[in-house]
Short mmCIF file of C-alpha atoms and ligand atoms in Angstrom, two decimals:
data_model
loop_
_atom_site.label_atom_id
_atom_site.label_comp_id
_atom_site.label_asym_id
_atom_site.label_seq_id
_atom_site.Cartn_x
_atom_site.Cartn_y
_atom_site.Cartn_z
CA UNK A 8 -9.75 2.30 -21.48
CA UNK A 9 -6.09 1.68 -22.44
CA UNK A 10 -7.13 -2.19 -22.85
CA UNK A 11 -3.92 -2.66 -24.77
CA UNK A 12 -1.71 -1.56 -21.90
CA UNK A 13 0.16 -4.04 -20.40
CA UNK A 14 -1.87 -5.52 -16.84
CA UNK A 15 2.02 -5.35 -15.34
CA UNK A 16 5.34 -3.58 -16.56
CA UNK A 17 8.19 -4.15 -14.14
CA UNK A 18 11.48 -1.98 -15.32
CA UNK A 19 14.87 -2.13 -13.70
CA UNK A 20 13.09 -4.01 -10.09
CA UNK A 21 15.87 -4.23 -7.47
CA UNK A 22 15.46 -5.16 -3.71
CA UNK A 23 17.07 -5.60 -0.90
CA UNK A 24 15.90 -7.74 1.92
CA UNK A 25 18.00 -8.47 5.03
CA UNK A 26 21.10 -6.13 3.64
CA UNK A 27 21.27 -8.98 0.35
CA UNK A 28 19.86 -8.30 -3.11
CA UNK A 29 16.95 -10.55 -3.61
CA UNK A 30 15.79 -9.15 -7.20
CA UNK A 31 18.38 -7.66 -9.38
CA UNK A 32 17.17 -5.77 -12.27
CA UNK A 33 13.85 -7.66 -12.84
CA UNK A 34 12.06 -6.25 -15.83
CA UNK A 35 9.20 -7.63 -18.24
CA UNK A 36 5.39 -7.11 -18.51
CA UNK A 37 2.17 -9.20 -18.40
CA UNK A 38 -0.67 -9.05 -21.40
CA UNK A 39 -4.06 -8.61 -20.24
CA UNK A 40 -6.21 -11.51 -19.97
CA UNK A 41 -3.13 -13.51 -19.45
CA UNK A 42 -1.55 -16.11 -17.12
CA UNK A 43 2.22 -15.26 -16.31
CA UNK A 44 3.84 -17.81 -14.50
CA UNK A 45 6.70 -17.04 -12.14
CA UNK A 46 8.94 -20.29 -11.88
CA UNK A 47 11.95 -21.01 -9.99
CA UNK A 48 13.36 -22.84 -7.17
CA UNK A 49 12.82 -22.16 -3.34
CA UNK A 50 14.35 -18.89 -2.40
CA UNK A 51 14.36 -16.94 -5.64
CA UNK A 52 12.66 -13.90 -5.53
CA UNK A 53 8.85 -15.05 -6.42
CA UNK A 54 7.13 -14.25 -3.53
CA UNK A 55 9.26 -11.09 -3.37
CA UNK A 56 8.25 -10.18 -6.81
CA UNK A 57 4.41 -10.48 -5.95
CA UNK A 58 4.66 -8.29 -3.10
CA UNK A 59 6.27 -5.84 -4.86
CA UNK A 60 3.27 -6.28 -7.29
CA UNK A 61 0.55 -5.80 -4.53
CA UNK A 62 2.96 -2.75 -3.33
CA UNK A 63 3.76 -4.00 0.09
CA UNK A 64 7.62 -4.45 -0.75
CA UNK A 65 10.22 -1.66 0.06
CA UNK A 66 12.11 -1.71 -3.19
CA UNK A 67 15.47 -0.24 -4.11
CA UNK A 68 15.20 0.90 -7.87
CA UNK A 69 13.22 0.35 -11.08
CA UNK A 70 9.51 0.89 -11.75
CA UNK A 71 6.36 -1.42 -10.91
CA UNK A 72 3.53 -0.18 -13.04
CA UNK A 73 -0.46 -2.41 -12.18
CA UNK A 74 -2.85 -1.73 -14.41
CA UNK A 75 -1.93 1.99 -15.15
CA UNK A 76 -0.88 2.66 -12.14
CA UNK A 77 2.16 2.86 -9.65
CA UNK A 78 1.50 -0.69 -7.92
CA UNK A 79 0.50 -0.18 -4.12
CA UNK A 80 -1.87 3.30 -5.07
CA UNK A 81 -4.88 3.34 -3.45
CA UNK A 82 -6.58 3.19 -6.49
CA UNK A 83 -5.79 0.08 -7.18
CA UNK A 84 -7.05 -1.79 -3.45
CA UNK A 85 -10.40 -2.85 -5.32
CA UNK A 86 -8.76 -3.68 -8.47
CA UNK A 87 -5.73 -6.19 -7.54
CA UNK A 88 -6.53 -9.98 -5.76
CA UNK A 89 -3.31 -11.18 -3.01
CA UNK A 90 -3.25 -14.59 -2.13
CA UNK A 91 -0.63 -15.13 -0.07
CA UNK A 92 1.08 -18.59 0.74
CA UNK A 93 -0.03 -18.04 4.51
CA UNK A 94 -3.50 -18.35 4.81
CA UNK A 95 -5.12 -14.74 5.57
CA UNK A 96 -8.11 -16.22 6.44
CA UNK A 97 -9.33 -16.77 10.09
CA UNK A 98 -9.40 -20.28 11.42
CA UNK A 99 -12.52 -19.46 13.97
CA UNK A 100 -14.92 -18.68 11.35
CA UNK A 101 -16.41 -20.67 8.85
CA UNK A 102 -15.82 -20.48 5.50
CA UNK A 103 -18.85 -18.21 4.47
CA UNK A 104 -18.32 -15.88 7.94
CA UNK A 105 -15.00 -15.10 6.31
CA UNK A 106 -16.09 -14.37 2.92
CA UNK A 107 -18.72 -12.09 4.09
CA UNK A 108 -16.24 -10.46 6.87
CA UNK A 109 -13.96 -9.80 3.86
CA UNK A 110 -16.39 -8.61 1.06
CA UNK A 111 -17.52 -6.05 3.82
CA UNK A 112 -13.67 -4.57 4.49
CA UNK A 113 -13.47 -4.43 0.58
CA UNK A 114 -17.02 -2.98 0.26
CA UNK A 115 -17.77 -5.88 -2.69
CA UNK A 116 -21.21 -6.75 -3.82
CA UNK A 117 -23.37 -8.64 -1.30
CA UNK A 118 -23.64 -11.91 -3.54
CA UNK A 119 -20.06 -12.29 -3.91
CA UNK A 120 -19.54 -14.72 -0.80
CA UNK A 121 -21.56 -17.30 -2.12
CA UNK A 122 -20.25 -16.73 -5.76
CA UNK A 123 -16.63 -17.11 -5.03
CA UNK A 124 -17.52 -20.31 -2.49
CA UNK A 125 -19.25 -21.94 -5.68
CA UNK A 126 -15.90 -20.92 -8.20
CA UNK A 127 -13.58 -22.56 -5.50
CA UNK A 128 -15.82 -25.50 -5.23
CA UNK A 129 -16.34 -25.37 -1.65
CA UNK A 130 -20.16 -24.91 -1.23
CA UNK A 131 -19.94 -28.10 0.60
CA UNK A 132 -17.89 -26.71 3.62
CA UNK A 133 -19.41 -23.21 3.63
CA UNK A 134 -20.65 -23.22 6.89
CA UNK A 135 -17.93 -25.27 7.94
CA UNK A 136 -14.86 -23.40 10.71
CA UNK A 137 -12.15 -22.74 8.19
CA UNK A 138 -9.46 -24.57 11.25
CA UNK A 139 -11.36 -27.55 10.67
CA UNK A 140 -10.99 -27.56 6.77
CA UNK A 141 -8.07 -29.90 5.36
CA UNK A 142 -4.99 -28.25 3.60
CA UNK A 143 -6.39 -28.29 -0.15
CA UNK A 144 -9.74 -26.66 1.18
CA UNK A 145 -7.64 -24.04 3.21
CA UNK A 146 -5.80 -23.53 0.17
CA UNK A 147 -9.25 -22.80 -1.99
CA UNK A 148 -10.71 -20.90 0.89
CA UNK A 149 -7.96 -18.44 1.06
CA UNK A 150 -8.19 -18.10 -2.65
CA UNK A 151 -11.80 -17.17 -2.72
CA UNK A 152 -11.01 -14.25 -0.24
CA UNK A 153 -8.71 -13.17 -3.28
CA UNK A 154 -11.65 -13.42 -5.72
CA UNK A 155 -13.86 -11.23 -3.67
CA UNK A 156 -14.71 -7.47 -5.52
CA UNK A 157 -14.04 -9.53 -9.69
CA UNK A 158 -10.20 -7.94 -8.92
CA UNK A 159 -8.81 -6.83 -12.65
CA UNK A 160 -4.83 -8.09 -11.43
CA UNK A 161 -5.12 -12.03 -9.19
CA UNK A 162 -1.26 -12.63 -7.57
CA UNK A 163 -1.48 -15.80 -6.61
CA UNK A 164 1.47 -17.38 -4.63
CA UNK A 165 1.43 -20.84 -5.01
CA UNK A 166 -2.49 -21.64 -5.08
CA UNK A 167 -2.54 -25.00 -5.83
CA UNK A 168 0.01 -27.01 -3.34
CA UNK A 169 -1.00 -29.70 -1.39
CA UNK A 170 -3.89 -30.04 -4.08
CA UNK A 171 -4.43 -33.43 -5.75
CA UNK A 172 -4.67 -33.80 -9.45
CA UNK A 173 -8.66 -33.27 -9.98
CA UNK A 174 -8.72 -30.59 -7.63
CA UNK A 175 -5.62 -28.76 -9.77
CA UNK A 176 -7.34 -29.36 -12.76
CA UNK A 177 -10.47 -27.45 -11.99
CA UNK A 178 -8.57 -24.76 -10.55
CA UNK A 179 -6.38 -24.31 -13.88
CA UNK A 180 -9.96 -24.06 -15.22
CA UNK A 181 -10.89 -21.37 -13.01
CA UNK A 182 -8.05 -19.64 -14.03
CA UNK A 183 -9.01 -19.80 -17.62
CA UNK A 184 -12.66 -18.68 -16.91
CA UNK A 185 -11.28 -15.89 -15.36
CA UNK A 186 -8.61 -14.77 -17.86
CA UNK A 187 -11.25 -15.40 -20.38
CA UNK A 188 -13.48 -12.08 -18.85
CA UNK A 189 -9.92 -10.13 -19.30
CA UNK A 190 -8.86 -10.94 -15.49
CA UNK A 191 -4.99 -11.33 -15.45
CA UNK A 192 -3.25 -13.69 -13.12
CA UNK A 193 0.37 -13.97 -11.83
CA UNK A 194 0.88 -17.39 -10.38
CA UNK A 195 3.81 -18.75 -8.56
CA UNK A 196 5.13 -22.38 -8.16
CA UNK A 197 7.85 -24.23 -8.37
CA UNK A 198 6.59 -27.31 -9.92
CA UNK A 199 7.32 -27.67 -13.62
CA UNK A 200 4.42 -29.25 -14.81
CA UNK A 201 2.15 -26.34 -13.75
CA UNK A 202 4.26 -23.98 -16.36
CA UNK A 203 3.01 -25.77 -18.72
CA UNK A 204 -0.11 -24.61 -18.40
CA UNK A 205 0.50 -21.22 -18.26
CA UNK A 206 0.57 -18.41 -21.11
CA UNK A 207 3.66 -16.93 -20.74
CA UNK A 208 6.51 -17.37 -18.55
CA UNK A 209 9.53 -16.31 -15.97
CA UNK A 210 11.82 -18.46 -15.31
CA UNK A 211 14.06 -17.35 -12.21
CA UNK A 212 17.13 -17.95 -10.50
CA UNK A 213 18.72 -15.79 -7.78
CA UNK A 214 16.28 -13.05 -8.01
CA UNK A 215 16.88 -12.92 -12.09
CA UNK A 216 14.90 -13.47 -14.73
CA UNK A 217 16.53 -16.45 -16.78
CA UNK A 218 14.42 -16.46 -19.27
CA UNK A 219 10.38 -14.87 -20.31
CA UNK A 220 8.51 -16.31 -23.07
CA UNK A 221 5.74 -18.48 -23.61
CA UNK A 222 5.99 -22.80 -22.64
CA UNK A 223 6.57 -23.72 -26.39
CA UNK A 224 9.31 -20.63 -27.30
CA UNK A 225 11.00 -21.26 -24.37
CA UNK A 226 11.50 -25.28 -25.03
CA UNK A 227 12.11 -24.01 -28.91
CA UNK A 228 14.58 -21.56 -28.03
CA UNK A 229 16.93 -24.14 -25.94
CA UNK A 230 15.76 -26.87 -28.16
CA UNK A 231 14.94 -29.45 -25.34
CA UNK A 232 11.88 -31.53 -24.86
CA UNK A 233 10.18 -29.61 -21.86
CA UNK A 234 10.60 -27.35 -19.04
CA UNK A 235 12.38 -29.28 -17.17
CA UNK A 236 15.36 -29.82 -19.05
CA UNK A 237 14.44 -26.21 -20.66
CA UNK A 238 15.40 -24.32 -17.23
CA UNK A 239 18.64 -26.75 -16.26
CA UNK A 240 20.03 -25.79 -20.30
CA UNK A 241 19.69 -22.05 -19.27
CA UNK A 242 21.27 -22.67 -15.88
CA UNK A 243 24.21 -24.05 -17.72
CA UNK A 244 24.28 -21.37 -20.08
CA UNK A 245 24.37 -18.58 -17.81
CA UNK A 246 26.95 -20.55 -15.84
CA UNK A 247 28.95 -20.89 -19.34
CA UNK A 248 28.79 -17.44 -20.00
CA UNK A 249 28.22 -15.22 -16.93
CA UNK A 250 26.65 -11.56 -17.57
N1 LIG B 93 12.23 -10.68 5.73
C1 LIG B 93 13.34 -11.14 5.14
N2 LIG B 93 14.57 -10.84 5.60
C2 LIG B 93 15.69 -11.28 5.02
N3 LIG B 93 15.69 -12.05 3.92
C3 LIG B 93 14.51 -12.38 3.41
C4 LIG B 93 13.27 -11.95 3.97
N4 LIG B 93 12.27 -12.46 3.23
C5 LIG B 93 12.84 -13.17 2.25
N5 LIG B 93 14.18 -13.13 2.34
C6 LIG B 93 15.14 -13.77 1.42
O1 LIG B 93 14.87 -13.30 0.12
C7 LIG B 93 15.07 -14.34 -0.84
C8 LIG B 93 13.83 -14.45 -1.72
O2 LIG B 93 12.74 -14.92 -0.93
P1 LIG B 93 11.30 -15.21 -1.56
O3 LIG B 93 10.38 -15.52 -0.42
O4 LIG B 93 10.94 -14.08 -2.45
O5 LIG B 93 11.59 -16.52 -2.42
P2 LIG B 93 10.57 -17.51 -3.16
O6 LIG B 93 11.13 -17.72 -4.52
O7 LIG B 93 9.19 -17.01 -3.05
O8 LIG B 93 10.73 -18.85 -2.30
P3 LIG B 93 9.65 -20.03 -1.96
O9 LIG B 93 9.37 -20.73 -3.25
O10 LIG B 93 10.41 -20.88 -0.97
O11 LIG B 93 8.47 -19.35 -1.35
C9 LIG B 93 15.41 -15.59 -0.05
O12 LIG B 93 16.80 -15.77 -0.09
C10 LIG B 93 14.95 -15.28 1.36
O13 LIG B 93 15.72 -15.97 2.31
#
């Protein structure tokens, strides 16, 4: 059913947080079976964006559509993955105690602890107390909680700091199983070399959107050699030739 629909269409997105605009008229959309990167420095608007994606975010104005539906309905609890950059899940129980506390609140199938254990790679620690686990397996722990219930929509805020190389790699691979059963995924960082990697992308700056396309249109469009110098040409621009 409506498979063609966008899994996210943002229009007009403004909020406020502490009396100051943190998103001023955000609007694009995310394809299905997609990975939409949201890049930008520290202090943008990126987690803000997310939470207004998960529906936890007073807003101001616009419209914040998830898979159909007006993003924070209760329809869509089951349907939409949060992992937040502050680890949601509980340092005194192991790493399988939490996935099964979890799958229980979200009523998801009995197997699904050990399943999203194996697709973080963390089998070896699943009886191990989640405060004992170091920062990458934290990371990956509090991911799997997100996995829990095959969610349609994964926000993802930042899921692989503090991760090394091999361990990023498998996770971008993850990412790709998962978009490749339709899942989509909004992932935050603010490392360029992850947007590489992603299908499409938003490149922010004070709580606007600088720029949404995919890695190779973007670098086309400014005609630089990657990201990197991609994002710093559209600073300059839009410092050039203010809206
Ligand atoms: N509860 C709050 N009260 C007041 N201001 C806030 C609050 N939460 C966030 N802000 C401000 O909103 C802006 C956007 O914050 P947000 O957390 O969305 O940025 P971010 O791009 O995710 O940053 P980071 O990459 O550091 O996580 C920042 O200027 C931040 O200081």
């Amino acid at each position: 059913m409506m498979s063609s629909a966008p899994a996210v269409r943002v229009a007009g997105l403004r909020v406020d947080r502490g009396g100051k605009p943190v998103l001023r008229d955000v609007s694009f959309e995310a394809p299905r079976g997609s990975v939409l990167g949201l890049i930008g420095p520290s202090g943008c608007g990126k987690t803000t964006l997310m939470r207004c994606l998960v529906g936890v975010q007073i807003v101001r104005g616009g419209t914040v559509t998830v898979l159909g539906e007006p993003a924070g309905s209760p329809g869509l609890r089951r349907r939409v993955g949060y992992s937040t950059q502050t680890p949601a899940v509980y340092a005194d129980l192991s790493v399988r105690e939490n996935m099964r506390y979890f799958a229980a609140v979200l009523g998801a199938p009995r197997t699904d602890p050990d399943r999203v254990i194996e697709e973080v790679g963390l089998g070896d620690h699943r009886d191990q107390v989640v405060g004992t686990l170091s920062g990458g397996q934290l990371n990956r722990a509090n991911l799997a909680a997100a996995l829990l219930g095959g969610p349609e929509l994964l926000v993802l805020d930042e899921p692989t700091v503090g991760l090394d190389p091999l361990l990023r790699e498998e996770l971008w691979a993850l990412f790709r199983r998962l978009t490749d059963r339709g899942t989509t995924l909004v992932v935050s960082s603010h490392v360029m070399d992850e947007a590489v990697r992603t299908d499409r992308l938003l490149l922010m700056r004070e709580g606007e959107i600088l720029a949404d396309g995919s890695p190779s249109e973007l670098t086309e469009r400014t005609g630089t050699a990657d990201l990197e110098a991609a994002f710093l040409r559209l600073i300059h621009e839009r410092a050039e030739s203010p809206a």
